[in-house]
mmCIF file of C-alpha atoms and ligand atoms in Angstrom:
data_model
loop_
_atom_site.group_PDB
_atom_site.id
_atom_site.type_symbol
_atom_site.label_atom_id
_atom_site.label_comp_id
_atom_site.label_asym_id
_atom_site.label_seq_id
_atom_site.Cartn_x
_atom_site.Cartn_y
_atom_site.Cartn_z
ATOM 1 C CA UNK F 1 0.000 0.000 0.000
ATOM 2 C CA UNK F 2 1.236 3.640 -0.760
ATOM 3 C CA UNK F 3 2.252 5.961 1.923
ATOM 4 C CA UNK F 4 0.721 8.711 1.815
ATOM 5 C CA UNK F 5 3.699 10.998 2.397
ATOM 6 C CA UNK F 6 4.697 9.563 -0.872
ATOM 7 C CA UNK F 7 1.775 10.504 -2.777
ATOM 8 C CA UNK F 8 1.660 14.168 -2.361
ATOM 9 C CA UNK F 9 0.785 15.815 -5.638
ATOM 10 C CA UNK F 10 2.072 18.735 -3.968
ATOM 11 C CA UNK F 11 4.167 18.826 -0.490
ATOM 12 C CA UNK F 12 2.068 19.994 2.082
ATOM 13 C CA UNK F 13 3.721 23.389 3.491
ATOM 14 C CA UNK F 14 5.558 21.360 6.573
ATOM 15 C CA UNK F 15 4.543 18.534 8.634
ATOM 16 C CA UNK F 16 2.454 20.535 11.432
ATOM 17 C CA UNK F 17 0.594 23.510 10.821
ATOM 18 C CA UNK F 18 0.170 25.386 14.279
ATOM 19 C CA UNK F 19 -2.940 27.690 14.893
ATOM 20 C CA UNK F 20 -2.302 30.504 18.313
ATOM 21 C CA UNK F 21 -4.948 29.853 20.656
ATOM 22 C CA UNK F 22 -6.233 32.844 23.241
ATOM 23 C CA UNK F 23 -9.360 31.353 25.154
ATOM 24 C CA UNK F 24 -10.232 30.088 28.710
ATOM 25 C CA UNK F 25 -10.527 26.157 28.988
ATOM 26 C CA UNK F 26 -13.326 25.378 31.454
ATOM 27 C CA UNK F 27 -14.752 22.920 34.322
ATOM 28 C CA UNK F 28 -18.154 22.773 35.358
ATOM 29 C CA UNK F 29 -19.127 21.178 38.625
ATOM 30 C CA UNK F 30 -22.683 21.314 37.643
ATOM 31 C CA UNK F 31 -23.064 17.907 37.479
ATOM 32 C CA UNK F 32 -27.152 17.539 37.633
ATOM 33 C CA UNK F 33 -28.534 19.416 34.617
ATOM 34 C CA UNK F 34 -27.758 17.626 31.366
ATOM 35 C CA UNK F 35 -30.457 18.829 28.992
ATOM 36 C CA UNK F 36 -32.557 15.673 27.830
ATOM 37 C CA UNK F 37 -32.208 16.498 24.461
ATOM 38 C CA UNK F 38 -28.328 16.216 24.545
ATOM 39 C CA UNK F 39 -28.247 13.306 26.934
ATOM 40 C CA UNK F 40 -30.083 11.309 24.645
ATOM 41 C CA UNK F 41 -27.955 12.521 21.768
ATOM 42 C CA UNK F 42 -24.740 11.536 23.920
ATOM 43 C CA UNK F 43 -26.202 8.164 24.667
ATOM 44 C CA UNK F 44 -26.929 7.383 20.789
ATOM 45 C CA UNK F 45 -23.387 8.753 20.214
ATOM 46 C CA UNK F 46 -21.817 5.764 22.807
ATOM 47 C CA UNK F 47 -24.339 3.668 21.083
ATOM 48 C CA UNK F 48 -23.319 3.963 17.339
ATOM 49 C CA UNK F 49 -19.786 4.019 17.804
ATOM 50 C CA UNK F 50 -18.108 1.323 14.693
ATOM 51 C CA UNK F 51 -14.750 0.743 13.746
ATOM 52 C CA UNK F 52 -13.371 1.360 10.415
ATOM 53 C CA UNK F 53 -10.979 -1.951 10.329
ATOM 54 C CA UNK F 54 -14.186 -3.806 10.360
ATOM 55 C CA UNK F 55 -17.349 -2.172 9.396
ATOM 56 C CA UNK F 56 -15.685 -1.605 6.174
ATOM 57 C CA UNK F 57 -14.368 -4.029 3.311
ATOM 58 C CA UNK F 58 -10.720 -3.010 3.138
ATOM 59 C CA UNK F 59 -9.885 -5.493 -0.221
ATOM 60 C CA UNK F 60 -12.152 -3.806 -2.126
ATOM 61 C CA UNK F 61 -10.406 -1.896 -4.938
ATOM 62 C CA UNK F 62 -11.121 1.625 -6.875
ATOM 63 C CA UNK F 63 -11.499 1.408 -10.622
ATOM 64 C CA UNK F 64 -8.505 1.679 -12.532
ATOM 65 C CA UNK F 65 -10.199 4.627 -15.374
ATOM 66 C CA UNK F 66 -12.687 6.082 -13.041
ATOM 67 C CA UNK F 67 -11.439 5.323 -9.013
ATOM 68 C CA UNK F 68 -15.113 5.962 -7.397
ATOM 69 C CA UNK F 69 -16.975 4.452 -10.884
ATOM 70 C CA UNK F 70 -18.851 8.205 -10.938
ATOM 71 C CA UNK F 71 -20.647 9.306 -13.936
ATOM 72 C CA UNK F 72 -18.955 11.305 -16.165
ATOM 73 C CA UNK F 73 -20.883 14.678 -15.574
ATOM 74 C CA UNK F 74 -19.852 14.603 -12.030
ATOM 75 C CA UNK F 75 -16.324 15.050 -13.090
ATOM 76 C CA UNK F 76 -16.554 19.295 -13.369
ATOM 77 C CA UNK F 77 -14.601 19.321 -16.756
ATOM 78 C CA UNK F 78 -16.809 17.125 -18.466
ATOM 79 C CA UNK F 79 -17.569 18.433 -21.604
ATOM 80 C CA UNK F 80 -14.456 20.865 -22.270
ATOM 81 C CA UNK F 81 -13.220 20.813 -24.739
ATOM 82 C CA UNK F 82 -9.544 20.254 -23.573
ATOM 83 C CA UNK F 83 -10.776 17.263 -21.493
ATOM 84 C CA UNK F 84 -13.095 15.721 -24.767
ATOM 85 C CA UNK F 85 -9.870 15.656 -26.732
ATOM 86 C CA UNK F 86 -7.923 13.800 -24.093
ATOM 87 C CA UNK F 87 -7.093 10.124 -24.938
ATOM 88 C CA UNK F 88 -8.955 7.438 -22.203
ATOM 89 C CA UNK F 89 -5.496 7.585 -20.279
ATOM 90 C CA UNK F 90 -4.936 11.309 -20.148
ATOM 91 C CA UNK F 91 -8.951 11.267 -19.070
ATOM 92 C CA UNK F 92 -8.338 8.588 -16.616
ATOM 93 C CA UNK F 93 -5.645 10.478 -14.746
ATOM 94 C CA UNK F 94 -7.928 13.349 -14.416
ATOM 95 C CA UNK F 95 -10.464 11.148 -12.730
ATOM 96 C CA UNK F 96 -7.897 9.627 -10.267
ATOM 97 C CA UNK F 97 -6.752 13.463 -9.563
ATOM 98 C CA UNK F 98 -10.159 15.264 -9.142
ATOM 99 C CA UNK F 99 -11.522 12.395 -6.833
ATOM 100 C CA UNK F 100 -8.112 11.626 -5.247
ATOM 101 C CA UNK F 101 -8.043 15.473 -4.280
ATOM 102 C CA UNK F 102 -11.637 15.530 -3.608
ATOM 103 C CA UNK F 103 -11.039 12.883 -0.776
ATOM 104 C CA UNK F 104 -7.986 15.128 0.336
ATOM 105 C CA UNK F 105 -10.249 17.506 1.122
ATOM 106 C CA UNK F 106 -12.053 15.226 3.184
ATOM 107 C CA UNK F 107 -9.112 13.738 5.050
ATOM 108 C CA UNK F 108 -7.555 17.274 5.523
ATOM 109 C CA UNK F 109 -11.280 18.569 6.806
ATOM 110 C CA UNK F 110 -11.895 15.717 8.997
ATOM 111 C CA UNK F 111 -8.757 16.696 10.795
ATOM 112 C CA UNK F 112 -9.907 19.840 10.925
ATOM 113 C CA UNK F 113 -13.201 18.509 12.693
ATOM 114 C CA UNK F 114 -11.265 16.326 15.068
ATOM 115 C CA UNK F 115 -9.483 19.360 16.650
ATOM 116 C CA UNK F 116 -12.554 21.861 16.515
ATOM 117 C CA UNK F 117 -14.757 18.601 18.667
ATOM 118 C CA UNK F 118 -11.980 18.622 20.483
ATOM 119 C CA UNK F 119 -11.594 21.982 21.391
ATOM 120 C CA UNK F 120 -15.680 22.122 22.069
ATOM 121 C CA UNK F 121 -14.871 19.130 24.718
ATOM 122 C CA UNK F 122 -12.247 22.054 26.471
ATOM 123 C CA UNK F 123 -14.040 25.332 26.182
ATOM 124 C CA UNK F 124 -17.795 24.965 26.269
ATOM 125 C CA UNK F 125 -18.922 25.513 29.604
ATOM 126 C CA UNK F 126 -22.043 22.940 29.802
ATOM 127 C CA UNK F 127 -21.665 19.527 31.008
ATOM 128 C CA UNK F 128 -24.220 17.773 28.492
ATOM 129 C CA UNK F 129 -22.133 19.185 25.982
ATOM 130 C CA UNK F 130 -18.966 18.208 27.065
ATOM 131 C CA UNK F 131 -19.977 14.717 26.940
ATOM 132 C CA UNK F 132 -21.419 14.683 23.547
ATOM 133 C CA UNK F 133 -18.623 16.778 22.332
ATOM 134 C CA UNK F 134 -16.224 14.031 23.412
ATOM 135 C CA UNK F 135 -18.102 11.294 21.208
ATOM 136 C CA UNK F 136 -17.707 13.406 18.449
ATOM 137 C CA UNK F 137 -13.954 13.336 19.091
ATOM 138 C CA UNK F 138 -13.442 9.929 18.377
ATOM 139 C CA UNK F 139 -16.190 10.084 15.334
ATOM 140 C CA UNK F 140 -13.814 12.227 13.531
ATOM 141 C CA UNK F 141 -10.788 10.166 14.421
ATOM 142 C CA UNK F 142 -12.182 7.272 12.798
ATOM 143 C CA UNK F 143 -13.242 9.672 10.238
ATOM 144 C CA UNK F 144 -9.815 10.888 9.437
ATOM 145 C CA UNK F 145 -8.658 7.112 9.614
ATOM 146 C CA UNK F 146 -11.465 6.016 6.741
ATOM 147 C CA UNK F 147 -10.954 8.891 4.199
ATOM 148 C CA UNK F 148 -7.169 7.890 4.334
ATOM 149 C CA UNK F 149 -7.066 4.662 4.048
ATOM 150 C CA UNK F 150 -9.575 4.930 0.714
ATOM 151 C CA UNK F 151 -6.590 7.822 -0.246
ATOM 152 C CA UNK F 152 -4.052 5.230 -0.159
ATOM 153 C CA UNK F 153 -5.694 3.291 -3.326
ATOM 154 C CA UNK F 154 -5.810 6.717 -5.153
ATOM 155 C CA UNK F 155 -2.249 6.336 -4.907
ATOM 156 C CA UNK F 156 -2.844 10.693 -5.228
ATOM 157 C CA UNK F 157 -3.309 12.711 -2.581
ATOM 158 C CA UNK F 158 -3.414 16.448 -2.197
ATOM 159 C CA UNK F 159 -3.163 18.942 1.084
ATOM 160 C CA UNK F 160 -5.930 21.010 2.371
ATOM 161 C CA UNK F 161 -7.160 23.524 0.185
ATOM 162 C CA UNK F 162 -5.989 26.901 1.099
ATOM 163 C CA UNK F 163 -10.082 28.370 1.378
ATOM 164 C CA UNK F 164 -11.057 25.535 3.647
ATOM 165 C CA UNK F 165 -7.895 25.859 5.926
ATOM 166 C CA UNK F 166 -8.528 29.705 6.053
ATOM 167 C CA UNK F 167 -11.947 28.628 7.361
ATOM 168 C CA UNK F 168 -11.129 26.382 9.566
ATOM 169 C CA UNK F 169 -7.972 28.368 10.695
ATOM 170 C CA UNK F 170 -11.095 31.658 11.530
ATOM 171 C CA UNK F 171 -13.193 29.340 13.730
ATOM 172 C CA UNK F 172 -10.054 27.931 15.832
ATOM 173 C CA UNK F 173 -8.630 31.642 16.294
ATOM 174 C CA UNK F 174 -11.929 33.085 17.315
ATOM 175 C CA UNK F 175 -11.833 33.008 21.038
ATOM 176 C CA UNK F 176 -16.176 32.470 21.563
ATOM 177 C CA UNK F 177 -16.758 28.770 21.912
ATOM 178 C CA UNK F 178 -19.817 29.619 19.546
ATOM 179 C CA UNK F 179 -17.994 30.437 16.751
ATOM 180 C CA UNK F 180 -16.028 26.835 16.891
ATOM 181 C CA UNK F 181 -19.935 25.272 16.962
ATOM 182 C CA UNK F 182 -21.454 27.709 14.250
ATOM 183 C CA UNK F 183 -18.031 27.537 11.678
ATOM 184 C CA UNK F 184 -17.811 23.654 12.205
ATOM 185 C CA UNK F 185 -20.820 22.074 13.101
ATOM 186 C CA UNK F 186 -22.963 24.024 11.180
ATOM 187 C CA UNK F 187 -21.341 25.469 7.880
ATOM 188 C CA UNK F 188 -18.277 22.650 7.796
ATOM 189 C CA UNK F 189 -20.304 20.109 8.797
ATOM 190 C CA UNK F 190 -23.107 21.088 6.218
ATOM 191 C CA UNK F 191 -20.364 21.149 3.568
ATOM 192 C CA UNK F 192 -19.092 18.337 4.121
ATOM 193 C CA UNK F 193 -22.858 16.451 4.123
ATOM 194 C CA UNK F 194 -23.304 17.971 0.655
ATOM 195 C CA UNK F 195 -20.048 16.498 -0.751
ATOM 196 C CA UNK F 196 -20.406 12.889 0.866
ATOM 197 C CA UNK F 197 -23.804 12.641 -0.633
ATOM 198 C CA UNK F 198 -22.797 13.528 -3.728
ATOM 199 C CA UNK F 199 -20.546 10.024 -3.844
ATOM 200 C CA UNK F 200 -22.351 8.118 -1.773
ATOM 201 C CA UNK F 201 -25.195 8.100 -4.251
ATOM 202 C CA UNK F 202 -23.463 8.171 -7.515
ATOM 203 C CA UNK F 203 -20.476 5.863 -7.250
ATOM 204 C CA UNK F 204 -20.631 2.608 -8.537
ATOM 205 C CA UNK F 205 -17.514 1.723 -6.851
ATOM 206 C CA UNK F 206 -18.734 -0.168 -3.460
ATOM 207 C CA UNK F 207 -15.948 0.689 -1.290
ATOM 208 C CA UNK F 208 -16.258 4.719 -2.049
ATOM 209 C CA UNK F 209 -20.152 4.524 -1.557
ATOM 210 C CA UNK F 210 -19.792 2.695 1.716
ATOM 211 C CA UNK F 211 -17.032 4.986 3.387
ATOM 212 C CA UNK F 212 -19.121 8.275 2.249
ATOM 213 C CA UNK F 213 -22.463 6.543 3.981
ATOM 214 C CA UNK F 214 -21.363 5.491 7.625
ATOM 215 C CA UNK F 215 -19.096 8.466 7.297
ATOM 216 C CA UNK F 216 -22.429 10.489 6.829
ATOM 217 C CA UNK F 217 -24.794 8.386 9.558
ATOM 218 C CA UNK F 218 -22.100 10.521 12.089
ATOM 219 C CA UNK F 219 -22.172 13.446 10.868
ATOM 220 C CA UNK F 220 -26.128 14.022 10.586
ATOM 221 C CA UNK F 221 -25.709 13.639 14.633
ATOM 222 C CA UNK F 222 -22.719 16.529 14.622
ATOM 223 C CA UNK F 223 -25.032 18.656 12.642
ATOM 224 C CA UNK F 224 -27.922 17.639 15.104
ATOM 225 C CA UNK F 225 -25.610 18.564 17.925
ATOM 226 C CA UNK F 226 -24.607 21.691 16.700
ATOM 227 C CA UNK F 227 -28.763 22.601 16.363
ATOM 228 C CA UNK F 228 -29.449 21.457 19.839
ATOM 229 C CA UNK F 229 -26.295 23.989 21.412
ATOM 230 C CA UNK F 230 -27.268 26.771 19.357
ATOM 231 C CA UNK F 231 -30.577 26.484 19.386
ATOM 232 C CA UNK F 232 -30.532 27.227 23.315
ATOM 233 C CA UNK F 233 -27.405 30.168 22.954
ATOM 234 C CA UNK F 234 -28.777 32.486 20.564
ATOM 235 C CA UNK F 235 -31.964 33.862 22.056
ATOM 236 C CA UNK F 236 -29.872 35.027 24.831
ATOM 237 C CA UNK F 237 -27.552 36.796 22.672
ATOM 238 C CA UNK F 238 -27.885 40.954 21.288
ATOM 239 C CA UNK F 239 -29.295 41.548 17.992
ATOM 240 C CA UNK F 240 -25.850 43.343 17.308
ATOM 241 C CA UNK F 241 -23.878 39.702 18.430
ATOM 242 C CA UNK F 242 -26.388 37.726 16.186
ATOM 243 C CA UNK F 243 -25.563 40.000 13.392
ATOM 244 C CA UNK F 244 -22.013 39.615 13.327
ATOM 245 C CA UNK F 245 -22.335 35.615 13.286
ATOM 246 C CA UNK F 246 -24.976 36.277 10.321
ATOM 247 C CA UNK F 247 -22.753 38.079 8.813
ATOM 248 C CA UNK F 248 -19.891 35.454 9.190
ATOM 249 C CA UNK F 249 -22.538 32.846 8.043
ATOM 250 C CA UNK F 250 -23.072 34.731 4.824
ATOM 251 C CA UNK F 251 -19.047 35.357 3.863
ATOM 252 C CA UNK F 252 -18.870 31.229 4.476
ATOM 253 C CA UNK F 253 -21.686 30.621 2.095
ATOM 254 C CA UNK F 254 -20.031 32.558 -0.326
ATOM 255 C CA UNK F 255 -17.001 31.187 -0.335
ATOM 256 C CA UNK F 256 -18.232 27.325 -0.253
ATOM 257 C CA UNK F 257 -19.801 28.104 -3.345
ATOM 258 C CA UNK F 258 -17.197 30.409 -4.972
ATOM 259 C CA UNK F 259 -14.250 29.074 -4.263
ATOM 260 C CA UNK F 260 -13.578 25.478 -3.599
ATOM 261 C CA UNK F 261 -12.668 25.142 -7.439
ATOM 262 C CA UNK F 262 -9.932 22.215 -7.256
ATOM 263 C CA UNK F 263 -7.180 24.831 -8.842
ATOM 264 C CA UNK F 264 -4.098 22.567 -7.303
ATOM 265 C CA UNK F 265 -5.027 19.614 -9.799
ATOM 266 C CA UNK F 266 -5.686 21.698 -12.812
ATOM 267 C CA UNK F 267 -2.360 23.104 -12.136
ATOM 268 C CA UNK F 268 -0.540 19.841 -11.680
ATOM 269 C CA UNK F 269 -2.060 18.501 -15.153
ATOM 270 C CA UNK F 270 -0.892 20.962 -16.992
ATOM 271 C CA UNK F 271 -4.597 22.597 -17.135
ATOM 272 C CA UNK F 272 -5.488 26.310 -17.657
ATOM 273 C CA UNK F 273 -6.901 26.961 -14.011
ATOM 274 C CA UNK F 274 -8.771 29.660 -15.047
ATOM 275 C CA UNK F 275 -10.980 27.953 -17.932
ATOM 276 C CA UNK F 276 -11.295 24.898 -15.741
ATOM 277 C CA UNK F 277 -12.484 26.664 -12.617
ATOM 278 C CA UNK F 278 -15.203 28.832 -15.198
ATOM 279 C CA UNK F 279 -16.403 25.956 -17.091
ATOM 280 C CA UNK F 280 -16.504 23.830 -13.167
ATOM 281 C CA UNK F 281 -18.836 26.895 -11.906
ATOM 282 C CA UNK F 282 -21.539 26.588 -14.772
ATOM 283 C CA UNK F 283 -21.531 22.739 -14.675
ATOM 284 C CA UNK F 284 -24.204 20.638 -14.046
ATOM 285 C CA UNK F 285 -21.879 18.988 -10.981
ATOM 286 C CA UNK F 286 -21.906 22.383 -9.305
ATOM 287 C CA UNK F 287 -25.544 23.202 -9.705
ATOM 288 C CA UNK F 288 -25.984 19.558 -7.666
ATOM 289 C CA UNK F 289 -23.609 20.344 -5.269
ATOM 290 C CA UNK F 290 -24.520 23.680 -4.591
ATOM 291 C CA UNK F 291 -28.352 22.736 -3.998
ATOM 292 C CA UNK F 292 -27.394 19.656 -1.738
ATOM 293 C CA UNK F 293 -25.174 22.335 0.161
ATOM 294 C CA UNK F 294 -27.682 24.735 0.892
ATOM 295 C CA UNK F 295 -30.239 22.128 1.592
ATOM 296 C CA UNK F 296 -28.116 20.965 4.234
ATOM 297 C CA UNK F 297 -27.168 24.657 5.987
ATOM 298 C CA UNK F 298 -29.744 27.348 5.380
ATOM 299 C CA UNK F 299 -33.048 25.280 7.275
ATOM 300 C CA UNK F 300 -30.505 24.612 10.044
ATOM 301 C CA UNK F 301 -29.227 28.639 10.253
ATOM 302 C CA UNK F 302 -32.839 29.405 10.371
ATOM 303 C CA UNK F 303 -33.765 27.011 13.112
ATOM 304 C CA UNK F 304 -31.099 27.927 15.380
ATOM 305 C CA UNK F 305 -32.075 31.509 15.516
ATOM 306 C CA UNK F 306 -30.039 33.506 13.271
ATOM 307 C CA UNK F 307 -32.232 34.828 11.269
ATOM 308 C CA UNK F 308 -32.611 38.317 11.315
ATOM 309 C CA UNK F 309 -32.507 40.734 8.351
ATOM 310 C CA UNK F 310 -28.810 40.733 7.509
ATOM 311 C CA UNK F 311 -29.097 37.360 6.444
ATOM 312 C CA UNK F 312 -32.431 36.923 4.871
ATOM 313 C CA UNK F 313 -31.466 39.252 2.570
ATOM 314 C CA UNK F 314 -28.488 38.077 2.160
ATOM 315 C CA UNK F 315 -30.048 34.328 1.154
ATOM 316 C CA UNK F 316 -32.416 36.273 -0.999
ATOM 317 C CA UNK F 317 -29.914 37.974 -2.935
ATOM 318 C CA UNK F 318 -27.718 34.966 -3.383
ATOM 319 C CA UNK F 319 -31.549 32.844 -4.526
ATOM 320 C CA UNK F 320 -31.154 30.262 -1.534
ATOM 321 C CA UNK F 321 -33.908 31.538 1.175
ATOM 322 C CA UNK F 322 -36.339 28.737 -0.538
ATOM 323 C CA UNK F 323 -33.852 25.966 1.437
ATOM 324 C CA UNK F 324 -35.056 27.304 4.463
ATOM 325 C CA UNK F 325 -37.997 24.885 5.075
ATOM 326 C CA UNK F 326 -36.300 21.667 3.759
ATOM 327 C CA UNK F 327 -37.363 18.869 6.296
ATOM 328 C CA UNK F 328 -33.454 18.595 8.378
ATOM 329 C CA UNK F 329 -35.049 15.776 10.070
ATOM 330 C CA UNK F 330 -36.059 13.729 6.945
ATOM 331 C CA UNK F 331 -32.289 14.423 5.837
ATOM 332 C CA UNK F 332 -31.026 12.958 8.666
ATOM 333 C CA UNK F 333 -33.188 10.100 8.682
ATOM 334 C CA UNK F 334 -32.432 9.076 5.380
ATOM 335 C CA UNK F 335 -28.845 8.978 6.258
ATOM 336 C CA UNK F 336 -28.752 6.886 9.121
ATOM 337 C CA UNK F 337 -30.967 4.838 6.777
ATOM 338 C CA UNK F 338 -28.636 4.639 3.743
ATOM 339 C CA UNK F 339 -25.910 3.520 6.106
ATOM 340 C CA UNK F 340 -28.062 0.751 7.712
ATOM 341 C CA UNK F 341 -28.706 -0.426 4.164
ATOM 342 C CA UNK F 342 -25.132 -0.798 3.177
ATOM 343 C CA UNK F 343 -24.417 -2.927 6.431
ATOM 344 C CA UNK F 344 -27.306 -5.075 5.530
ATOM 345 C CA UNK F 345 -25.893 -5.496 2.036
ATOM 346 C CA UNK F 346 -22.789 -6.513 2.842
ATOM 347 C CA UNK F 347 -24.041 -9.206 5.582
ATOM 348 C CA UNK F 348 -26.053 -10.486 2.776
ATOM 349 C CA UNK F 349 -22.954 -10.985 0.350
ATOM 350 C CA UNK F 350 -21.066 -12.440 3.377
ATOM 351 C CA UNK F 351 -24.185 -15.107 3.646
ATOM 352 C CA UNK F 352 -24.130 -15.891 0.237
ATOM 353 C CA UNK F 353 -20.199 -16.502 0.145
ATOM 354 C CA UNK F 354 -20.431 -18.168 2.868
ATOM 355 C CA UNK F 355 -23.372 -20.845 1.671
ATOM 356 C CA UNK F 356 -21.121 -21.152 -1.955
ATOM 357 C CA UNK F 357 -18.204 -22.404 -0.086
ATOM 358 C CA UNK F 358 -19.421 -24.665 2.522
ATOM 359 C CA UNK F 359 -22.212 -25.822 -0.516
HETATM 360 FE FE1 FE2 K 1 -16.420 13.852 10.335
HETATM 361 FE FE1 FE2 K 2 -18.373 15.698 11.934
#
């Protein structure tokens, strides 16, 4: 198996990346109160706790032309004409680059995730949420572990983007524990939903699908968590505070659907980054992801209170304020679903093997 320090399309900048921290860590001796809410969301996260080395089918392989087995419109150059000139191996590595760096992002993010749960676990000052927070912790570990171990068989691999560690890098600086919830649980977390679901329902490949859908089953109970904290926080907060975070919220939305345009691998193949990041904006990939996105963050904004003028407006102007009533619940059903689905599919190939050779 590659090592991944060997598949760098680019060398990360250094091995460790160091963010300056400024905030108080605290204890709470208030040991009576857990909300019901959260303690049943704590309990479900000891409950639902897997592990990667077996939930998942590690000899599986990626496709040699197309890694995840996607359709070819969800490759954002489909349909250039650079890339429609390209001869099935030239094509092929394109593939293996967009999805290999595509996964990157998910690795690299993940990390990011693991350090904002556990700086949640430090700084918020509620019990409840100290304990869910801590689940989350070892979600994200295990999260980190998956997307790299699918990396590996790319045998590609690219560091964090620079707009998604400049995100990341805001919420950790900001010394309010709020901002850590709002920047990660909500618009990170909501990202991230949007981009597993976009694999997890298109690839053919079984071993990408299954990652992206217990991957996701998590994650819908981050995003739940994040609704829950929030939910309670922001009434008690000034119009003037809940501004700025609306504003925040509406500079992240922008830049999620603006900039994330995969420039490092159109650079390393030789590709004008320009034309490929113009023709990637108006393609029919984009319009998908961008709906699943939004789907996934503006009902939640709305339902945790920030919704006040600055950002209506803002959602208006931008033509996503219809996402607002999307059924979040439904959502997360269905992904908790999906992932039950793929464990019950892969018991029922085990039973089968298993009859063929004893038969
Ligand atoms: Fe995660
Ligand atoms: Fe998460």
């Amino acid at each position: 198996m590659a090592r991944l320090s060997d598949i760098y399309a680019i060398p990360p900048d250094g091995s460790v990346h160091p963010v300056p921290q400024n905030f108080d860590v605290n204890f709470n001796w208030d040991y009576d109160d857990g909300r019901a809410a959260m303690m049943g969301l704590y309990r479900k996260g000891v409950e639902m706790q897997w592990n990667a080395d077996s939930r998942i089918d590690w000899t599986q392989e990626l496709d040699e032309d197309n890694p995840e087995q996607l359709p070819e419109e969800m490759l954002p150059i489909s349909g250039m004409a650079q890339y429609e000139a390209m001869s099935r191996r030239e094509k092929a590595t394109v593939r293996r680059h967009f999805q290999g760096w595509q996964i990157s992002q998910f690795m690299q993010g993940e990390q990011g995730a693991l350090i904002c749960a556990a700086k949640i676990v430090t700084q918020v000052p509620d019990i409840d949420s100290k304990f869910y927070a801590s689940t989350q912790v070892i979600d994200e570990a295990r999260h980190v572990e998956s997307y790299k171990r699918l990396l590996e068989k790319f045998r590609v691999a690219y560091p964090m983007t620079a707009p998604l560690q400049e995100l990341i890098d805001q919420v950790l600086r900001d010394s309010r524990w709020d901002m850590t919830y709002l920047g990660m649980q909500v618009v990170i977390e909501g990202l991230a939903l949007a981009a597993f679901q976009q694999i997890r329902d298109h690839a053919q490949n079984p071993l990408a699908a299954a990652v992206n859908a217990y991957v996701m089953q998590d994650e819908s109970r981050h995003v739940a968590f994040g609704r829950l904290a929030l939910r309670d926080f922001y009434p008690t907060l000034t119009q003037a505070e809940r501004d700025e975070r609306e504003a925040f919220l509406l500079e992240a939305c922008y830049l999620m659907r603006d900039r994330f345009d995969a420039v490092e691998v159109w650079r390393t193949l030789g590709l004008d980054p320009v034309k490929c990041a113009e023709h990637m904006y108006d393609s029919g990939f984009m319009a998908q992801f961008r709906s699943t996105l939004f789907s996934r963050i503006v009902p939640i904004v709305k339902d945790i209170g920030l919704w006040g003028k600055t950002i209506r407006d803002g959602y208006e102007t931008m033509g996503i304020i219809g996402y607002a009533d999307t059924d979040v619940q439904a959502l997360q059903d269905a992904d908790d679903g999906i992932a039950k689905e793929f464990d019950a599919r892969r018991t029922y190939v085990e039973s089968v093997a298993a009859r063929a050779a004893a038969a």
